[in-house]
CSV table of C-alpha atoms and ligand atoms in Angstrom, one decimal:
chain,number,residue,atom,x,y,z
R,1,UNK,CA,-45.5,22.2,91.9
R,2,UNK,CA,-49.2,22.5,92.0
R,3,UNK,CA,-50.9,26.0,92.5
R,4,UNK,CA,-54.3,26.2,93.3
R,5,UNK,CA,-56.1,29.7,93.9
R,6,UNK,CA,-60.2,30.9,94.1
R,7,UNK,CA,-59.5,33.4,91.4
R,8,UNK,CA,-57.4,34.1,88.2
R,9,UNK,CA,-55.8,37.5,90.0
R,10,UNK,CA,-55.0,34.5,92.9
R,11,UNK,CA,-53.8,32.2,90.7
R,12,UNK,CA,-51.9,34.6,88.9
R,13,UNK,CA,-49.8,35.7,91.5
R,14,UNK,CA,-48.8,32.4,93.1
R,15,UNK,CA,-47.6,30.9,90.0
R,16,UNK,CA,-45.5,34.6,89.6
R,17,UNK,CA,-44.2,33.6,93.5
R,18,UNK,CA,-43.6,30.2,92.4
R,19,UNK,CA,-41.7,30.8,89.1
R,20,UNK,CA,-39.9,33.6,90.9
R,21,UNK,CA,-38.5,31.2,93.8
R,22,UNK,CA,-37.6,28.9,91.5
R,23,UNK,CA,-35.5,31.5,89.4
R,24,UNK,CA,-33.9,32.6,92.4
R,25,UNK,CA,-33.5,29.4,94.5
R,26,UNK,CA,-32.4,27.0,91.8
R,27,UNK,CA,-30.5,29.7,89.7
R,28,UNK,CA,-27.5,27.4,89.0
R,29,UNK,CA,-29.7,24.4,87.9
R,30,UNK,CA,-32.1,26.5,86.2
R,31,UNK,CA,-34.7,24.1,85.3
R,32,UNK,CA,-36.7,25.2,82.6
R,33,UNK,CA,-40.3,25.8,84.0
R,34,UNK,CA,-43.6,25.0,82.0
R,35,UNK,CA,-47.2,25.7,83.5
R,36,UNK,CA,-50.3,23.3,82.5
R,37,UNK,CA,-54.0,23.8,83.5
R,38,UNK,CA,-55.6,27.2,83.9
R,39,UNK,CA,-53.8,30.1,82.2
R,40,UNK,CA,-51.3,28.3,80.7
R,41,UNK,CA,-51.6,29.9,77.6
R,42,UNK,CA,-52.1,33.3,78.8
R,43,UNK,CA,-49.5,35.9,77.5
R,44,UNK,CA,-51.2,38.5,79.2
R,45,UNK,CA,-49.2,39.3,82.1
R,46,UNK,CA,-51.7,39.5,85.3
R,47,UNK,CA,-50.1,42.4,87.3
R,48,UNK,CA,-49.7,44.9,84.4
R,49,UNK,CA,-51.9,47.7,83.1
R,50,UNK,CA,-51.2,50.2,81.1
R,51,UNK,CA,-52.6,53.5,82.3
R,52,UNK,CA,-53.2,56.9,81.1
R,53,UNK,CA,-53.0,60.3,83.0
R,54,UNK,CA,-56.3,62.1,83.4
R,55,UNK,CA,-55.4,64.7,85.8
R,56,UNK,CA,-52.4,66.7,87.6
R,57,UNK,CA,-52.2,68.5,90.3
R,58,UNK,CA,-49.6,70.6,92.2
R,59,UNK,CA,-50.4,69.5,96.2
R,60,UNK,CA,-47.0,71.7,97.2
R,61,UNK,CA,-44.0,73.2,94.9
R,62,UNK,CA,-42.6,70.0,95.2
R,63,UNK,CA,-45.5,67.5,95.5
R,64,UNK,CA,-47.3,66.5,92.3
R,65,UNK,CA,-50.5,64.2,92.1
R,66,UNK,CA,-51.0,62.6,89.2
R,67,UNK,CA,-54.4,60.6,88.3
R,68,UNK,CA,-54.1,57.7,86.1
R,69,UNK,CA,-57.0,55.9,84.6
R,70,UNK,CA,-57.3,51.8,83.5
R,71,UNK,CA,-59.4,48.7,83.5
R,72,UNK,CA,-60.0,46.1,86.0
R,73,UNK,CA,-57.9,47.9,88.5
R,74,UNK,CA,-58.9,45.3,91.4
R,75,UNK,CA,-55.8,43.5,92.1
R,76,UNK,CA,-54.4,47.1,93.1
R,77,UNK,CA,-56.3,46.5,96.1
R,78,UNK,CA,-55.4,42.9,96.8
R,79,UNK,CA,-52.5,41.1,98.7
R,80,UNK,CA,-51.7,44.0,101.4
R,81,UNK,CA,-49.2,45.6,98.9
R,82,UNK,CA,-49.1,49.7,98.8
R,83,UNK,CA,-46.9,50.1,96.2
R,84,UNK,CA,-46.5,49.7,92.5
R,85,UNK,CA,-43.9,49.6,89.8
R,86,UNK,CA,-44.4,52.4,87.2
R,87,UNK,CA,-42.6,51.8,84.2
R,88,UNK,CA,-41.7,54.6,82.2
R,89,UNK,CA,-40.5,55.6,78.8
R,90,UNK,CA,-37.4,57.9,78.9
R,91,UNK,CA,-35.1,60.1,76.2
R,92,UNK,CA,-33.3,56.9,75.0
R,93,UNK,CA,-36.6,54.8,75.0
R,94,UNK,CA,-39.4,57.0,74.2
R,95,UNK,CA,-41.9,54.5,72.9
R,96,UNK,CA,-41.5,51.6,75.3
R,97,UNK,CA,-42.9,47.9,74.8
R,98,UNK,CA,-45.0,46.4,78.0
R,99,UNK,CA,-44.0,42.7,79.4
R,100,UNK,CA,-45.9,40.2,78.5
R,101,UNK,CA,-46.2,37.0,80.2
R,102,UNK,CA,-43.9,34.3,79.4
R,103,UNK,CA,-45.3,30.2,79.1
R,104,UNK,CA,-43.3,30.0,82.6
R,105,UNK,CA,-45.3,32.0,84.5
R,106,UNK,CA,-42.7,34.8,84.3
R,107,UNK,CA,-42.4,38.4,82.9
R,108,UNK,CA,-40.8,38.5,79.4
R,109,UNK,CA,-39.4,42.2,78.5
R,110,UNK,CA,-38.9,43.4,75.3
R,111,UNK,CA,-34.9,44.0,74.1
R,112,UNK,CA,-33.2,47.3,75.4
R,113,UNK,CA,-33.9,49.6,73.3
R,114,UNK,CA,-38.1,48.8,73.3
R,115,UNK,CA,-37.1,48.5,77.3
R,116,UNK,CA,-38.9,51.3,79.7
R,117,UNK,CA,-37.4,52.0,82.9
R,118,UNK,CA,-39.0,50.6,86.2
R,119,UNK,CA,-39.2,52.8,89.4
R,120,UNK,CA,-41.2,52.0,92.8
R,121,UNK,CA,-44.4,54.5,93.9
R,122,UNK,CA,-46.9,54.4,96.3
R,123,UNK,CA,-50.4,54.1,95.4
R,124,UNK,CA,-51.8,57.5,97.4
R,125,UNK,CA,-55.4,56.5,96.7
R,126,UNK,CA,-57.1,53.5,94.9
R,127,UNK,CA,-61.2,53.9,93.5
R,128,UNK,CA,-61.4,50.8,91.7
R,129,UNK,CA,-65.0,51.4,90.9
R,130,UNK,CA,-64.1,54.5,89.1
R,131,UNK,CA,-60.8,52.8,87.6
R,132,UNK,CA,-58.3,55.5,88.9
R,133,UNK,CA,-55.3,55.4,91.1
R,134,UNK,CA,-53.7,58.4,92.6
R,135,UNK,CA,-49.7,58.8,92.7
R,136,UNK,CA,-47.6,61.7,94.2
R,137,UNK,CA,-44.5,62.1,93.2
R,138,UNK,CA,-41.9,64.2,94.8
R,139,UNK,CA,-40.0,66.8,92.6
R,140,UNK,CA,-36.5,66.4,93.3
R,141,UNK,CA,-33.4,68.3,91.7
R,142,UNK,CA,-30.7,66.2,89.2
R,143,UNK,CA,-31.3,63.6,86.0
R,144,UNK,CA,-33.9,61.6,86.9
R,145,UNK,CA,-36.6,59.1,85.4
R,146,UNK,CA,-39.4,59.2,87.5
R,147,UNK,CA,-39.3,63.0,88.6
R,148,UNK,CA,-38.3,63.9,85.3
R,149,UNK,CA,-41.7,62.2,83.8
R,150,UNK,CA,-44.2,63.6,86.6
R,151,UNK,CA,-42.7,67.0,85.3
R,152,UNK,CA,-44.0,66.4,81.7
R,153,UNK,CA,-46.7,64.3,81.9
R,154,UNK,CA,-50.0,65.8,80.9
R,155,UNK,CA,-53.7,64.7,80.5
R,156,UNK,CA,-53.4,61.8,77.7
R,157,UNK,CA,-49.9,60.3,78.2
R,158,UNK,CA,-49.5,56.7,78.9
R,159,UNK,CA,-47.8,54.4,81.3
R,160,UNK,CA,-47.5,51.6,83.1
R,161,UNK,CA,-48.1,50.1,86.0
R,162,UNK,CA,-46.9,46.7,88.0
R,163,UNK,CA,-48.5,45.6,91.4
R,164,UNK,CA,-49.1,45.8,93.7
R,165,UNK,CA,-46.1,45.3,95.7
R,166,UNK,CA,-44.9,45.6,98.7
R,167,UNK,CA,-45.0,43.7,102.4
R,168,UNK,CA,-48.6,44.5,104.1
R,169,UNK,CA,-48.4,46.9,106.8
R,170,UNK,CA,-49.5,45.0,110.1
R,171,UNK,CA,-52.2,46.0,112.0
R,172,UNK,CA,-51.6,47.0,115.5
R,173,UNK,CA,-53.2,49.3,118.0
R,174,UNK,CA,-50.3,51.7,118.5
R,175,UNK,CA,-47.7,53.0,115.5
R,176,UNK,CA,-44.7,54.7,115.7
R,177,UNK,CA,-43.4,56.0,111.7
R,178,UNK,CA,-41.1,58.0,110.0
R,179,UNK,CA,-40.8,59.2,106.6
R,180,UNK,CA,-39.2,62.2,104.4
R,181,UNK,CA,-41.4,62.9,101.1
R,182,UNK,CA,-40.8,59.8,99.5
R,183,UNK,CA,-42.3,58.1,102.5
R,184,UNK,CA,-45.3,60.8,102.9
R,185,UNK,CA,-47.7,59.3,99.8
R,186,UNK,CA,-47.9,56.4,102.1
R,187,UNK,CA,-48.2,57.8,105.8
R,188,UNK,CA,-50.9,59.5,104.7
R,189,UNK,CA,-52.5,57.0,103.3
R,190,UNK,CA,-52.1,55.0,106.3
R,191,UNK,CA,-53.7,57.7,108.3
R,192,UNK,CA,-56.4,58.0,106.2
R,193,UNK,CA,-57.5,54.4,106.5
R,194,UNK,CA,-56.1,52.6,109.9
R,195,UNK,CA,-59.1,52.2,112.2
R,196,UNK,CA,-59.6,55.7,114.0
R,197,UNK,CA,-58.8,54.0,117.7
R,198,UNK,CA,-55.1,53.4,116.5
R,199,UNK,CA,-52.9,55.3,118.7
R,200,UNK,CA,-49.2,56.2,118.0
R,201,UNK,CA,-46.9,59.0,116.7
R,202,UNK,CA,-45.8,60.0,113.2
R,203,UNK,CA,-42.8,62.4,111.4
R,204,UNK,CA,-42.8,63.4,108.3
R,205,UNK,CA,-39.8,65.6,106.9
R,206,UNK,CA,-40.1,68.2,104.8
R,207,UNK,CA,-37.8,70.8,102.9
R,208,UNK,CA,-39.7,73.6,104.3
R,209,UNK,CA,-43.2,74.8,105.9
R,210,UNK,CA,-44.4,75.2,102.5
R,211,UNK,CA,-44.7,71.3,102.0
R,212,UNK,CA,-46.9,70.8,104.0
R,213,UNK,CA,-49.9,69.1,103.0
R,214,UNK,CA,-53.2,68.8,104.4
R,215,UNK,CA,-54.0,64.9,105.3
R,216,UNK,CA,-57.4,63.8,106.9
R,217,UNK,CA,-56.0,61.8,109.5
R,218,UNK,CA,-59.0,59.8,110.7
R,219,UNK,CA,-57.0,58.1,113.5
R,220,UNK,CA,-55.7,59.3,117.1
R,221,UNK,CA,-51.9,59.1,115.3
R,222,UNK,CA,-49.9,62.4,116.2
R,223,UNK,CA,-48.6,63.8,113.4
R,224,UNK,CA,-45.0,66.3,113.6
R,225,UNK,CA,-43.5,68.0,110.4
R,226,UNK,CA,-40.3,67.9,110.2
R,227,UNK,CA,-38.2,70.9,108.1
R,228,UNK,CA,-34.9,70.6,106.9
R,229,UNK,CA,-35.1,74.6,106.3
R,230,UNK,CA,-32.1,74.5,103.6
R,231,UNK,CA,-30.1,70.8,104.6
R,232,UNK,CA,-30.6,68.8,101.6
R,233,UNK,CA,-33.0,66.0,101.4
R,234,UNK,CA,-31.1,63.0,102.7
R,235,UNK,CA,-28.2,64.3,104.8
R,236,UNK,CA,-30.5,65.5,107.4
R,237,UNK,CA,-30.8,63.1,110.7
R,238,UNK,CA,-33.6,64.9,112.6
R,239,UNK,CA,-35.6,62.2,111.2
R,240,UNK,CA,-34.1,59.4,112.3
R,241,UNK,CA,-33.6,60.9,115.9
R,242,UNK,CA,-37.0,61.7,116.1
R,243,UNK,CA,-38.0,58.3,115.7
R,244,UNK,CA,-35.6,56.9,118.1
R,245,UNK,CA,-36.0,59.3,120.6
R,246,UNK,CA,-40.4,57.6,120.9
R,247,UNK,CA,-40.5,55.0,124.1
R,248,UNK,CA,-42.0,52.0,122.7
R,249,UNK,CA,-45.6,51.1,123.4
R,250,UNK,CA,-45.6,48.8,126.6
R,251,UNK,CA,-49.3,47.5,126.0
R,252,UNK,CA,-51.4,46.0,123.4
R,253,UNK,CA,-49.7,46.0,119.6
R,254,UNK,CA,-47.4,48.0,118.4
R,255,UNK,CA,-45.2,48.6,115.2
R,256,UNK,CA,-42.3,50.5,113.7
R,257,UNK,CA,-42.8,51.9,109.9
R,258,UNK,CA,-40.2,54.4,108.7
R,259,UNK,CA,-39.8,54.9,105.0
R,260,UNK,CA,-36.8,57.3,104.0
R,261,UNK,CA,-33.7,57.6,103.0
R,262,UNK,CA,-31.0,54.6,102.9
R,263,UNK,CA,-29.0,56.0,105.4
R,264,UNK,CA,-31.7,57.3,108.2
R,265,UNK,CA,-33.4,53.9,107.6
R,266,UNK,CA,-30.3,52.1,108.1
R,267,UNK,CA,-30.3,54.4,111.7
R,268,UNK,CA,-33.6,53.2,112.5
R,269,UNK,CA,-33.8,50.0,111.5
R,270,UNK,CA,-30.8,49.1,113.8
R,271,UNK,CA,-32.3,50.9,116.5
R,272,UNK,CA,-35.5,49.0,116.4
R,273,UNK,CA,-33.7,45.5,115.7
R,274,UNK,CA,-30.8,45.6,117.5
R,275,UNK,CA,-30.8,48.4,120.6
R,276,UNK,CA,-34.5,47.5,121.2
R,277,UNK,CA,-34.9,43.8,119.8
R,278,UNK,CA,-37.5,44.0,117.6
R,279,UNK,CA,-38.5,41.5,115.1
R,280,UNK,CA,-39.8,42.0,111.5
R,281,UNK,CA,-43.0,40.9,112.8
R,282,UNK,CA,-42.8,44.7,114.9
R,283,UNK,CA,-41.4,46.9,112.2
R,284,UNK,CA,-40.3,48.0,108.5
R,285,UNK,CA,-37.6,50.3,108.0
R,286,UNK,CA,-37.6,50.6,104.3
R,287,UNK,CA,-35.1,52.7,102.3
R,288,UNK,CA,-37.3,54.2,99.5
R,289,UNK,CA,-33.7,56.3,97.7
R,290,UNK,CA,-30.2,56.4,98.4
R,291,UNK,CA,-28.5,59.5,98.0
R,292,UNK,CA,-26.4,59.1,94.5
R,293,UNK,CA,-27.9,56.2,93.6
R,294,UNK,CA,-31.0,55.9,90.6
R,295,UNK,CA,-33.1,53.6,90.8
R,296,UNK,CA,-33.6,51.9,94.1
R,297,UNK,CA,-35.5,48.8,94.9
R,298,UNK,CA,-37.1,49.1,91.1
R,299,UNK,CA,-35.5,45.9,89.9
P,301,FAD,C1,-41.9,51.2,98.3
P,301,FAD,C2,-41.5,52.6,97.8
P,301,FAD,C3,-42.5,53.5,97.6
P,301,FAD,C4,-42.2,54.8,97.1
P,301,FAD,N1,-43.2,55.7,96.9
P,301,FAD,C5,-42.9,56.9,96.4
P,301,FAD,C6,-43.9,57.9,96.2
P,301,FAD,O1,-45.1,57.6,96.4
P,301,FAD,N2,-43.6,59.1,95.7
P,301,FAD,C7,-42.3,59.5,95.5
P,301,FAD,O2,-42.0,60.6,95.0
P,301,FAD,N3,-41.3,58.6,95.7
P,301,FAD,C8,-41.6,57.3,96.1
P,301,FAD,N4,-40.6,56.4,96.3
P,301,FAD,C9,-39.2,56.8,96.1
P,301,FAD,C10,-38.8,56.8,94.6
P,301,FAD,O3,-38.9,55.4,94.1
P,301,FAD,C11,-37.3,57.2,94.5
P,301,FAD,O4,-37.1,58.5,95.0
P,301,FAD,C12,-36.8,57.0,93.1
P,301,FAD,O5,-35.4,57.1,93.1
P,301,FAD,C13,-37.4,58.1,92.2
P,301,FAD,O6,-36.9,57.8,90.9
P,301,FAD,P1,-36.3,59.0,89.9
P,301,FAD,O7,-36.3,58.4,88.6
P,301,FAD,O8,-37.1,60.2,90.1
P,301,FAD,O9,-34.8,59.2,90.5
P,301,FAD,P2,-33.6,58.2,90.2
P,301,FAD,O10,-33.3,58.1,88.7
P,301,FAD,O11,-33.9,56.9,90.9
P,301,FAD,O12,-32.4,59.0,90.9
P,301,FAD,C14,-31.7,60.1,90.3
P,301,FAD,C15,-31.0,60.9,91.3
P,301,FAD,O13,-31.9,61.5,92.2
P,301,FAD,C16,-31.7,61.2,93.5
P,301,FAD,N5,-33.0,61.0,94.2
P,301,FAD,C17,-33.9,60.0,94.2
P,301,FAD,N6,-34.9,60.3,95.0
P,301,FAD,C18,-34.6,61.4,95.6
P,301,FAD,C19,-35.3,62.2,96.5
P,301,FAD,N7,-36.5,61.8,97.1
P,301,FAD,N8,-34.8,63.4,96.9
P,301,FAD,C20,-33.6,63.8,96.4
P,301,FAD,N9,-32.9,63.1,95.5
P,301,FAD,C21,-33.4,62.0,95.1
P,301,FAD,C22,-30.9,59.8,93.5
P,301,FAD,O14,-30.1,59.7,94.6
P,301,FAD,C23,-30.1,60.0,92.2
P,301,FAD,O15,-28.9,60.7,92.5
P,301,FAD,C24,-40.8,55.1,96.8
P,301,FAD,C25,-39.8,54.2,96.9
P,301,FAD,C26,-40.2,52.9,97.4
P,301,FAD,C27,-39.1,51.9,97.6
């Protein structure tokens, strides 16, 4: 394989896709895989920073942004992806190691017990001039890792970060979305920054009227809240039927983005593929939790 890339963040991420699809496509062989040229002998592992928190804030009762501070924060802003990977330390691993790179272009993590835990956020606002990134996290009830450290964490405590991931959003001129809190960092994000001719309709759900935020939605997007008013986050399907109940745009582009939980994007994402026959190309129905399950999508 030969990669070839305009700039180290490039060619840092192709030979990460590279050595991952080799991992994964050629797992029973697996060859042993060893880089020459530029960065070969880099052990400084391109999509990581560690980050500290400089700021938190309390949007809602449930809703808490958190400001985190680093260097050379410009791949955050690269490759279409919204999302990152925070990894944090927890009770059994309270001073974590960081992953370095390995010399076959892959992640190496430290043994277990040096081992933070990995979950996925959305990056709410990006100033890489400044060198900050904005995440909201959603308070939510039971043991947890990521809650659990927005709850805690106070100007000065470190982190890290992993990213950006995530597939691109595409751009179309009409949107229909969905999404409960988890989803909400990212809708409004999207609001914030699609071109202000978009047309479309959006749902967030909410637990109640007082999480509601305030978003400056610079686009001709609808926006509906959603309350749950006392159903617990997850079990609710108002959501879901909201979405399906929108006729699909009949001209120009148009494209399905519902981020929630496993089950309600399970309902839409089989309404959208399989009742109305739209391809991936059209829409993204992305569990961001599953009710019982820790962890999601963080591996
Ligand atoms: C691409 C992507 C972007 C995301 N962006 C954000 C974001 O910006 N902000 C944000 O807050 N979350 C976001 N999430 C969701 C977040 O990753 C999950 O909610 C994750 O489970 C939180 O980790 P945790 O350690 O708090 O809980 P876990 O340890 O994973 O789970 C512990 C328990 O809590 C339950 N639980 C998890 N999430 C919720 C919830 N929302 N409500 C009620 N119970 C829950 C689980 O079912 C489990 O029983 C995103 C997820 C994805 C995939």
């Amino acid at each position: 394989m030969r990669a070839n890339a305009a700039d180290r963040d490039g060619l840092a991420r192709i030979k990460d896709l590279l050595a991952t699809a080799v991992q994964v496509y050629a797992r029973d062989e697996n060859p042993e895989i060893v880089w020459t040229g530029d960065l070969a002998n880099e052990t400084r592992l391109a999509q990581f920073r560690e980050v500290v928190v400089t700021d938190v804030r309390d949007l809602t009762p449930h809703m808490r942004r958190i400001r985190l501070a680093g260097q050379d924060l410009g791949r955050f802003a690269k490759f279409g992806g919204m999302h990152i990977r925070m990894l944090f330390p927890t009770r059994e691993v309270p001073d974590p190691l960081w992953p370095v790179l390995g010399g076959n272009g892959l992640p190496v993590w430290p043994a277990d017990d040096r081992r933070p835990v990995a979950r996925v956020y959305t990056i709410r606002a990006l100033d890489v001039a400044r060198g900050v990134i904005d995440v909201d996290f959603l308070i939510h009830p039971g043991e947890s890792v990521g809650s659990a450290w927005a709850m805690q964490a106070a100007p000065g405590t470190k982190v890290g970060i992993m990213g950006s991931v995530g597939r691109p959003v595409r751009q179309a001129e009409w949107y229909v979305m969905g999404a409960d809190e988890t989803g909400l960092p990212a809708v409004a994000r999207l609001l914030e920054t699609l071109p202000a001719e978009t047309k479309g309709v959006a749902f967030v759900e909410i637990a109640n009227d007082g999480e509601k935020q305030v978003i400056n939605n610079a686009t001709g997007i609808e926006l509906h809240w959603l309350t749950r008013n006392g159903v617990p986050a997850g079990e609710d399907k108002l959501l879901a039927e909201a979405v399906r109940s929108v006729a699909w745009s009949q001209s120009g582009s148009a494209f399905g983005w519902f981020a929630a939980e496993a089950a309600a994007a399970k309902i839409v994402r089989e309404y959208w593929r399989d009742t109305l026959g739209l391809g991936r190309d059209q829409t993204l129905a992305a569990a961001y939790w599953r009710r019982g399950a820790a962890g999601l999508m963080a591996g």
